[in-house]
Amino acid sequence: MKTVLINAEPKPIEINTNETALLVIDMQNDFMCKGGYGEFLGNDPEVLQRAIVPAQTVLARARELGMLVLHTREGHLSDLSDCPKTKLERWPEGHRIGDMGPMGRILIRGEKGHSIIDDMAPLESEIVIDKPGKNAFYKTNLEEILHVNKMVNIFMVGVTTDICCSATISSGNDRGFNMIVVSDAVASYDENRHKASLDIIKAQGGILGWVASSSDVINGLK
């Protein structure tokens, strides 16, 4: 058991590393890479790529310490039976979940776009959670895994800050976990939304969690 202090906003947080997991959110080809679905929708995936190196440093340290590491992928079953009609029909035909995109069928499990980027590839020993929604706790066994492993604190890296990360942070907070977002290891297609999301998390004394830079996390985990 090792207790360390992480310099964070709105205030430092003391954690036991044996009770701390790293959650890597949706670092998938479709969101992170040129030719992926994100670019297909008019976004610049290179904006997200700036989170890769900071996320790699945190991931490497978590592995050195033997921390529980979990990766998520957003995607649906090939028959779309887990995709609500309201979500499916939100975009015009040709841009919908299940339609053919630059890297295979859009947000369908098993397609090239659904895979995690090579730079953040999970080890065989690490858990990969396929989620049908933005929130990683929704219709997954994430909460059960965390409780079985007696986790209390969750470091978060990944994309996007304002959507899947924010949805998971709020849900994790409601479930009693200390959510610690690594500010430069998460990213959004829009910088204003990225900053606003981090501001909301740490507002009012940390109403949803903590925000810490990758350097502060690494320094705290020495």
PDB file of C-alpha atoms in Angstrom:
ATOM      1  CA  MET A   1       0.000   0.000   0.000  1.00  0.00           C
ATOM      2  CA  LYS A   2       1.440   3.361  -1.027  1.00  0.00           C
ATOM      3  CA  THR A   3      -0.138   6.743  -0.322  1.00  0.00           C
ATOM      4  CA  VAL A   4       0.926   9.655  -2.518  1.00  0.00           C
ATOM      5  CA  LEU A   5      -0.127  13.253  -2.988  1.00  0.00           C
ATOM      6  CA  ILE A   6      -1.143  14.431  -6.457  1.00  0.00           C
ATOM      7  CA  ASN A   7      -0.958  18.161  -7.125  1.00  0.00           C
ATOM      8  CA  ALA A   8      -4.318  18.964  -8.728  1.00  0.00           C
ATOM      9  CA  GLU A   9      -7.067  21.536  -9.041  1.00  0.00           C
ATOM     10  CA  PRO A  10      -9.020  22.681  -7.130  1.00  0.00           C
ATOM     11  CA  LYS A  11      -6.766  21.170  -4.434  1.00  0.00           C
ATOM     12  CA  PRO A  12      -4.237  18.337  -4.070  1.00  0.00           C
ATOM     13  CA  ILE A  13      -5.612  14.847  -3.578  1.00  0.00           C
ATOM     14  CA  GLU A  14      -4.076  12.039  -1.510  1.00  0.00           C
ATOM     15  CA  ILE A  15      -4.501   8.589  -3.029  1.00  0.00           C
ATOM     16  CA  ASN A  16      -3.518   5.021  -2.338  1.00  0.00           C
ATOM     17  CA  THR A  17      -1.993   3.674  -5.556  1.00  0.00           C
ATOM     18  CA  ASN A  18      -3.296   0.176  -4.751  1.00  0.00           C
ATOM     19  CA  GLU A  19      -6.805   1.613  -4.937  1.00  0.00           C
ATOM     20  CA  THR A  20      -6.239   3.576  -8.134  1.00  0.00           C
ATOM     21  CA  ALA A  21      -6.989   2.644 -11.749  1.00  0.00           C
ATOM     22  CA  LEU A  22      -6.185   4.239 -15.102  1.00  0.00           C
ATOM     23  CA  LEU A  23      -9.099   4.524 -17.510  1.00  0.00           C
ATOM     24  CA  VAL A  24      -8.231   5.185 -21.164  1.00  0.00           C
ATOM     25  CA  ILE A  25     -11.259   6.493 -23.027  1.00  0.00           C
ATOM     26  CA  ASP A  26     -11.926   5.780 -26.724  1.00  0.00           C
ATOM     27  CA  MET A  27      -8.482   6.343 -28.253  1.00  0.00           C
ATOM     28  CA  GLN A  28      -9.749   4.734 -31.454  1.00  0.00           C
ATOM     29  CA  ASN A  29      -8.742   5.078 -35.103  1.00  0.00           C
ATOM     30  CA  ASP A  30     -12.093   6.570 -36.060  1.00  0.00           C
ATOM     31  CA  PHE A  31     -11.658   9.495 -33.673  1.00  0.00           C
ATOM     32  CA  MET A  32      -7.880   9.984 -33.614  1.00  0.00           C
ATOM     33  CA  CYS A  33      -6.675   9.392 -37.166  1.00  0.00           C
ATOM     34  CA  LYS A  34      -6.769  10.954 -40.600  1.00  0.00           C
ATOM     35  CA  GLY A  35      -9.327   9.140 -42.715  1.00  0.00           C
ATOM     36  CA  GLY A  36     -11.418   8.254 -39.671  1.00  0.00           C
ATOM     37  CA  TYR A  37     -15.024   9.028 -38.885  1.00  0.00           C
ATOM     38  CA  GLY A  38     -14.128  12.168 -36.943  1.00  0.00           C
ATOM     39  CA  GLU A  39     -12.534  13.713 -40.015  1.00  0.00           C
ATOM     40  CA  PHE A  40     -15.407  12.410 -42.145  1.00  0.00           C
ATOM     41  CA  LEU A  41     -17.694  14.622 -40.049  1.00  0.00           C
ATOM     42  CA  GLY A  42     -15.503  17.679 -40.627  1.00  0.00           C
ATOM     43  CA  ASN A  43     -13.286  17.545 -37.528  1.00  0.00           C
ATOM     44  CA  ASP A  44      -9.510  17.790 -37.415  1.00  0.00           C
ATOM     45  CA  PRO A  45      -8.198  14.608 -35.751  1.00  0.00           C
ATOM     46  CA  GLU A  46      -4.745  16.129 -35.312  1.00  0.00           C
ATOM     47  CA  VAL A  47      -6.235  18.276 -32.537  1.00  0.00           C
ATOM     48  CA  LEU A  48      -6.834  15.080 -30.567  1.00  0.00           C
ATOM     49  CA  GLN A  49      -3.395  13.648 -31.280  1.00  0.00           C
ATOM     50  CA  ARG A  50      -1.735  16.126 -28.915  1.00  0.00           C
ATOM     51  CA  ALA A  51      -3.107  14.015 -26.046  1.00  0.00           C
ATOM     52  CA  ILE A  52      -1.225  10.908 -27.165  1.00  0.00           C
ATOM     53  CA  VAL A  53       2.242  11.593 -25.710  1.00  0.00           C
ATOM     54  CA  PRO A  54       0.965  12.764 -22.285  1.00  0.00           C
ATOM     55  CA  ALA A  55      -1.375   9.765 -22.187  1.00  0.00           C
ATOM     56  CA  GLN A  56       1.509   7.451 -23.062  1.00  0.00           C
ATOM     57  CA  THR A  57       3.604   8.766 -20.169  1.00  0.00           C
ATOM     58  CA  VAL A  58       0.797   8.206 -17.675  1.00  0.00           C
ATOM     59  CA  LEU A  59       0.050   4.770 -19.126  1.00  0.00           C
ATOM     60  CA  ALA A  60       3.713   3.764 -18.890  1.00  0.00           C
ATOM     61  CA  ARG A  61       3.917   4.836 -15.240  1.00  0.00           C
ATOM     62  CA  ALA A  62       0.673   3.056 -14.377  1.00  0.00           C
ATOM     63  CA  ARG A  63       2.070  -0.121 -15.903  1.00  0.00           C
ATOM     64  CA  GLU A  64       5.340   0.242 -13.977  1.00  0.00           C
ATOM     65  CA  LEU A  65       3.367   0.486 -10.733  1.00  0.00           C
ATOM     66  CA  GLY A  66       1.149  -2.463 -11.614  1.00  0.00           C
ATOM     67  CA  MET A  67      -2.002  -0.358 -11.513  1.00  0.00           C
ATOM     68  CA  LEU A  68      -5.262  -1.612 -12.952  1.00  0.00           C
ATOM     69  CA  VAL A  69      -5.491  -0.330 -16.552  1.00  0.00           C
ATOM     70  CA  LEU A  70      -8.742  -0.308 -18.510  1.00  0.00           C
ATOM     71  CA  HIS A  71      -9.399   0.814 -22.091  1.00  0.00           C
ATOM     72  CA  THR A  72     -12.780   1.648 -23.611  1.00  0.00           C
ATOM     73  CA  ARG A  73     -14.070   1.596 -27.178  1.00  0.00           C
ATOM     74  CA  GLU A  74     -17.325   3.161 -28.294  1.00  0.00           C
ATOM     75  CA  GLY A  75     -19.151   1.006 -30.796  1.00  0.00           C
ATOM     76  CA  HIS A  76     -22.220  -1.065 -31.540  1.00  0.00           C
ATOM     77  CA  LEU A  77     -23.122  -4.604 -32.498  1.00  0.00           C
ATOM     78  CA  SER A  78     -23.218  -5.244 -36.234  1.00  0.00           C
ATOM     79  CA  ASP A  79     -27.015  -5.665 -36.209  1.00  0.00           C
ATOM     80  CA  LEU A  80     -27.393  -2.337 -34.319  1.00  0.00           C
ATOM     81  CA  SER A  81     -29.626  -4.012 -31.740  1.00  0.00           C
ATOM     82  CA  ASP A  82     -27.877  -2.009 -28.994  1.00  0.00           C
ATOM     83  CA  CYS A  83     -28.257   1.354 -30.759  1.00  0.00           C
ATOM     84  CA  PRO A  84     -31.350   3.421 -29.841  1.00  0.00           C
ATOM     85  CA  LYS A  85     -33.398   4.682 -32.770  1.00  0.00           C
ATOM     86  CA  THR A  86     -32.988   8.261 -31.568  1.00  0.00           C
ATOM     87  CA  LYS A  87     -29.200   7.916 -31.752  1.00  0.00           C
ATOM     88  CA  LEU A  88     -29.282   6.078 -35.049  1.00  0.00           C
ATOM     89  CA  GLU A  89     -31.451   8.647 -36.833  1.00  0.00           C
ATOM     90  CA  ARG A  90     -29.760  11.751 -35.439  1.00  0.00           C
ATOM     91  CA  TRP A  91     -27.622  12.171 -38.570  1.00  0.00           C
ATOM     92  CA  PRO A  92     -28.526  12.039 -42.284  1.00  0.00           C
ATOM     93  CA  GLU A  93     -28.228   8.785 -44.203  1.00  0.00           C
ATOM     94  CA  GLY A  94     -24.651   8.068 -45.183  1.00  0.00           C
ATOM     95  CA  HIS A  95     -23.359   9.496 -41.905  1.00  0.00           C
ATOM     96  CA  ARG A  96     -25.238   7.226 -39.522  1.00  0.00           C
ATOM     97  CA  ILE A  97     -23.924   4.555 -37.205  1.00  0.00           C
ATOM     98  CA  GLY A  98     -23.624   1.379 -39.252  1.00  0.00           C
ATOM     99  CA  ASP A  99     -23.198   3.211 -42.581  1.00  0.00           C
ATOM    100  CA  MET A 100     -19.948   2.728 -44.484  1.00  0.00           C
ATOM    101  CA  GLY A 101     -17.262   5.200 -43.455  1.00  0.00           C
ATOM    102  CA  PRO A 102     -13.604   5.669 -44.364  1.00  0.00           C
ATOM    103  CA  MET A 103     -12.520   2.846 -42.019  1.00  0.00           C
ATOM    104  CA  GLY A 104     -15.417   0.459 -42.400  1.00  0.00           C
ATOM    105  CA  ARG A 105     -18.896   0.627 -40.955  1.00  0.00           C
ATOM    106  CA  ILE A 106     -19.231   3.618 -38.637  1.00  0.00           C
ATOM    107  CA  LEU A 107     -18.905   2.796 -34.923  1.00  0.00           C
ATOM    108  CA  ILE A 108     -19.350  -0.946 -35.456  1.00  0.00           C
ATOM    109  CA  ARG A 109     -17.342  -3.346 -33.330  1.00  0.00           C
ATOM    110  CA  GLY A 110     -14.636  -5.196 -35.218  1.00  0.00           C
ATOM    111  CA  GLU A 111     -14.168  -2.575 -37.928  1.00  0.00           C
ATOM    112  CA  LYS A 112     -10.781  -0.909 -38.414  1.00  0.00           C
ATOM    113  CA  GLY A 113     -12.091   2.423 -37.159  1.00  0.00           C
ATOM    114  CA  HIS A 114     -13.281   0.804 -33.945  1.00  0.00           C
ATOM    115  CA  SER A 115      -9.782  -0.363 -32.999  1.00  0.00           C
ATOM    116  CA  ILE A 116      -7.571   1.442 -30.500  1.00  0.00           C
ATOM    117  CA  ILE A 117      -4.621   3.310 -32.040  1.00  0.00           C
ATOM    118  CA  ASP A 118      -1.281   1.506 -32.057  1.00  0.00           C
ATOM    119  CA  ASP A 119       0.340   4.172 -29.832  1.00  0.00           C
ATOM    120  CA  MET A 120      -2.077   3.287 -27.007  1.00  0.00           C
ATOM    121  CA  ALA A 121      -2.546  -0.404 -27.743  1.00  0.00           C
ATOM    122  CA  PRO A 122      -3.678  -2.425 -24.704  1.00  0.00           C
ATOM    123  CA  LEU A 123      -1.516  -5.196 -23.327  1.00  0.00           C
ATOM    124  CA  GLU A 124      -3.061  -8.657 -23.330  1.00  0.00           C
ATOM    125  CA  SER A 125      -3.344  -8.427 -19.549  1.00  0.00           C
ATOM    126  CA  GLU A 126      -5.314  -5.159 -19.684  1.00  0.00           C
ATOM    127  CA  ILE A 127      -9.088  -4.944 -19.788  1.00  0.00           C
ATOM    128  CA  VAL A 128     -10.878  -3.600 -22.866  1.00  0.00           C
ATOM    129  CA  ILE A 129     -14.480  -2.519 -22.372  1.00  0.00           C
ATOM    130  CA  ASP A 130     -16.798  -2.135 -25.351  1.00  0.00           C
ATOM    131  CA  LYS A 131     -19.457   0.439 -24.621  1.00  0.00           C
ATOM    132  CA  PRO A 132     -22.565   1.308 -26.642  1.00  0.00           C
ATOM    133  CA  GLY A 133     -22.826   4.845 -25.269  1.00  0.00           C
ATOM    134  CA  LYS A 134     -20.773   7.852 -24.304  1.00  0.00           C
ATOM    135  CA  ASN A 135     -20.716   6.985 -20.587  1.00  0.00           C
ATOM    136  CA  ALA A 136     -18.337   4.074 -19.912  1.00  0.00           C
ATOM    137  CA  PHE A 137     -20.544   2.874 -17.029  1.00  0.00           C
ATOM    138  CA  TYR A 138     -23.635   2.585 -19.246  1.00  0.00           C
ATOM    139  CA  LYS A 139     -24.479  -1.039 -20.103  1.00  0.00           C
ATOM    140  CA  THR A 140     -20.967  -2.268 -19.248  1.00  0.00           C
ATOM    141  CA  ASN A 141     -19.363  -4.148 -16.364  1.00  0.00           C
ATOM    142  CA  LEU A 142     -16.945  -1.299 -15.571  1.00  0.00           C
ATOM    143  CA  GLU A 143     -18.396  -0.584 -12.125  1.00  0.00           C
ATOM    144  CA  GLU A 144     -18.297  -4.274 -11.191  1.00  0.00           C
ATOM    145  CA  ILE A 145     -14.650  -4.563 -12.281  1.00  0.00           C
ATOM    146  CA  LEU A 146     -13.672  -1.517 -10.231  1.00  0.00           C
ATOM    147  CA  HIS A 147     -15.475  -2.766  -7.125  1.00  0.00           C
ATOM    148  CA  VAL A 148     -14.067  -6.294  -7.406  1.00  0.00           C
ATOM    149  CA  ASN A 149     -10.570  -4.793  -7.584  1.00  0.00           C
ATOM    150  CA  LYS A 150     -11.378  -2.418  -4.681  1.00  0.00           C
ATOM    151  CA  MET A 151     -10.683   0.718  -6.686  1.00  0.00           C
ATOM    152  CA  VAL A 152     -11.489   4.133  -5.201  1.00  0.00           C
ATOM    153  CA  ASN A 153      -9.656   6.533  -7.514  1.00  0.00           C
ATOM    154  CA  ILE A 154      -9.664   6.739 -11.304  1.00  0.00           C
ATOM    155  CA  PHE A 155      -7.146   8.597 -13.445  1.00  0.00           C
ATOM    156  CA  MET A 156      -8.662   9.397 -16.836  1.00  0.00           C
ATOM    157  CA  VAL A 157      -7.018   9.993 -20.199  1.00  0.00           C
ATOM    158  CA  GLY A 158      -8.524   9.875 -23.694  1.00  0.00           C
ATOM    159  CA  VAL A 159     -11.084  11.537 -25.929  1.00  0.00           C
ATOM    160  CA  THR A 160     -13.106  13.538 -26.142  1.00  0.00           C
ATOM    161  CA  THR A 161     -12.971  15.799 -23.090  1.00  0.00           C
ATOM    162  CA  ASP A 162     -16.430  17.238 -23.604  1.00  0.00           C
ATOM    163  CA  ILE A 163     -18.338  14.105 -24.609  1.00  0.00           C
ATOM    164  CA  CYS A 164     -17.273  10.598 -23.575  1.00  0.00           C
ATOM    165  CA  CYS A 165     -14.820  11.723 -20.900  1.00  0.00           C
ATOM    166  CA  SER A 166     -17.278  14.170 -19.329  1.00  0.00           C
ATOM    167  CA  ALA A 167     -20.148  11.680 -19.400  1.00  0.00           C
ATOM    168  CA  THR A 168     -17.988   9.059 -17.681  1.00  0.00           C
ATOM    169  CA  ILE A 169     -16.608  11.515 -15.116  1.00  0.00           C
ATOM    170  CA  SER A 170     -20.085  12.566 -14.034  1.00  0.00           C
ATOM    171  CA  SER A 171     -21.256   8.975 -13.818  1.00  0.00           C
ATOM    172  CA  GLY A 172     -18.165   7.852 -11.899  1.00  0.00           C
ATOM    173  CA  ASN A 173     -18.585  10.717  -9.454  1.00  0.00           C
ATOM    174  CA  ASP A 174     -22.188   9.676  -8.822  1.00  0.00           C
ATOM    175  CA  ARG A 175     -20.970   6.154  -8.079  1.00  0.00           C
ATOM    176  CA  GLY A 176     -18.536   7.351  -5.423  1.00  0.00           C
ATOM    177  CA  PHE A 177     -15.240   7.224  -7.302  1.00  0.00           C
ATOM    178  CA  ASN A 178     -12.634   9.989  -7.133  1.00  0.00           C
ATOM    179  CA  MET A 179     -12.333  11.031 -10.777  1.00  0.00           C
ATOM    180  CA  ILE A 180      -8.962  12.598 -11.630  1.00  0.00           C
ATOM    181  CA  VAL A 181      -8.701  13.940 -15.171  1.00  0.00           C
ATOM    182  CA  VAL A 182      -5.252  14.313 -16.729  1.00  0.00           C
ATOM    183  CA  SER A 183      -5.710  17.677 -18.416  1.00  0.00           C
ATOM    184  CA  ASP A 184      -3.175  17.399 -21.251  1.00  0.00           C
ATOM    185  CA  ALA A 185      -3.898  13.699 -21.840  1.00  0.00           C
ATOM    186  CA  VAL A 186      -7.521  14.389 -22.787  1.00  0.00           C
ATOM    187  CA  ALA A 187      -8.592  16.416 -25.813  1.00  0.00           C
ATOM    188  CA  SER A 188     -11.587  17.727 -27.717  1.00  0.00           C
ATOM    189  CA  TYR A 189     -12.064  18.724 -31.351  1.00  0.00           C
ATOM    190  CA  ASP A 190     -12.860  22.193 -29.989  1.00  0.00           C
ATOM    191  CA  GLU A 191     -10.491  23.931 -27.566  1.00  0.00           C
ATOM    192  CA  ASN A 192     -13.239  26.040 -25.980  1.00  0.00           C
ATOM    193  CA  ARG A 193     -15.260  22.937 -25.133  1.00  0.00           C
ATOM    194  CA  HIS A 194     -12.123  21.242 -23.798  1.00  0.00           C
ATOM    195  CA  LYS A 195     -11.379  24.105 -21.431  1.00  0.00           C
ATOM    196  CA  ALA A 196     -15.005  24.529 -20.395  1.00  0.00           C
ATOM    197  CA  SER A 197     -15.289  20.826 -19.567  1.00  0.00           C
ATOM    198  CA  LEU A 198     -12.223  20.942 -17.324  1.00  0.00           C
ATOM    199  CA  ASP A 199     -13.536  24.089 -15.640  1.00  0.00           C
ATOM    200  CA  ILE A 200     -16.852  22.366 -14.865  1.00  0.00           C
ATOM    201  CA  ILE A 201     -15.142  19.303 -13.382  1.00  0.00           C
ATOM    202  CA  LYS A 202     -13.059  21.307 -10.896  1.00  0.00           C
ATOM    203  CA  ALA A 203     -15.661  24.014 -10.169  1.00  0.00           C
ATOM    204  CA  GLN A 204     -17.185  24.556  -6.731  1.00  0.00           C
ATOM    205  CA  GLY A 205     -14.414  22.788  -4.867  1.00  0.00           C
ATOM    206  CA  GLY A 206     -14.246  19.866  -7.292  1.00  0.00           C
ATOM    207  CA  ILE A 207     -17.916  19.136  -7.785  1.00  0.00           C
ATOM    208  CA  LEU A 208     -17.185  16.346 -10.274  1.00  0.00           C
ATOM    209  CA  GLY A 209     -13.544  15.603  -9.574  1.00  0.00           C
ATOM    210  CA  TRP A 210      -9.972  16.791  -9.914  1.00  0.00           C
ATOM    211  CA  VAL A 211      -7.882  18.083 -12.804  1.00  0.00           C
ATOM    212  CA  ALA A 212      -4.124  17.453 -12.903  1.00  0.00           C
ATOM    213  CA  SER A 213      -1.441  17.733 -15.597  1.00  0.00           C
ATOM    214  CA  SER A 214       0.451  14.635 -16.722  1.00  0.00           C
ATOM    215  CA  SER A 215       3.649  16.035 -15.178  1.00  0.00           C
ATOM    216  CA  ASP A 216       1.925  16.472 -11.810  1.00  0.00           C
ATOM    217  CA  VAL A 217       0.560  12.940 -12.006  1.00  0.00           C
ATOM    218  CA  ILE A 218       3.979  11.479 -12.882  1.00  0.00           C
ATOM    219  CA  ASN A 219       5.705  13.501 -10.166  1.00  0.00           C
ATOM    220  CA  GLY A 220       3.127  12.382  -7.614  1.00  0.00           C
ATOM    221  CA  LEU A 221       3.509   8.734  -8.590  1.00  0.00           C
ATOM    222  CA  LYS A 222       7.292   8.668  -8.093  1.00  0.00           C
TER     223      LYS A 222
END
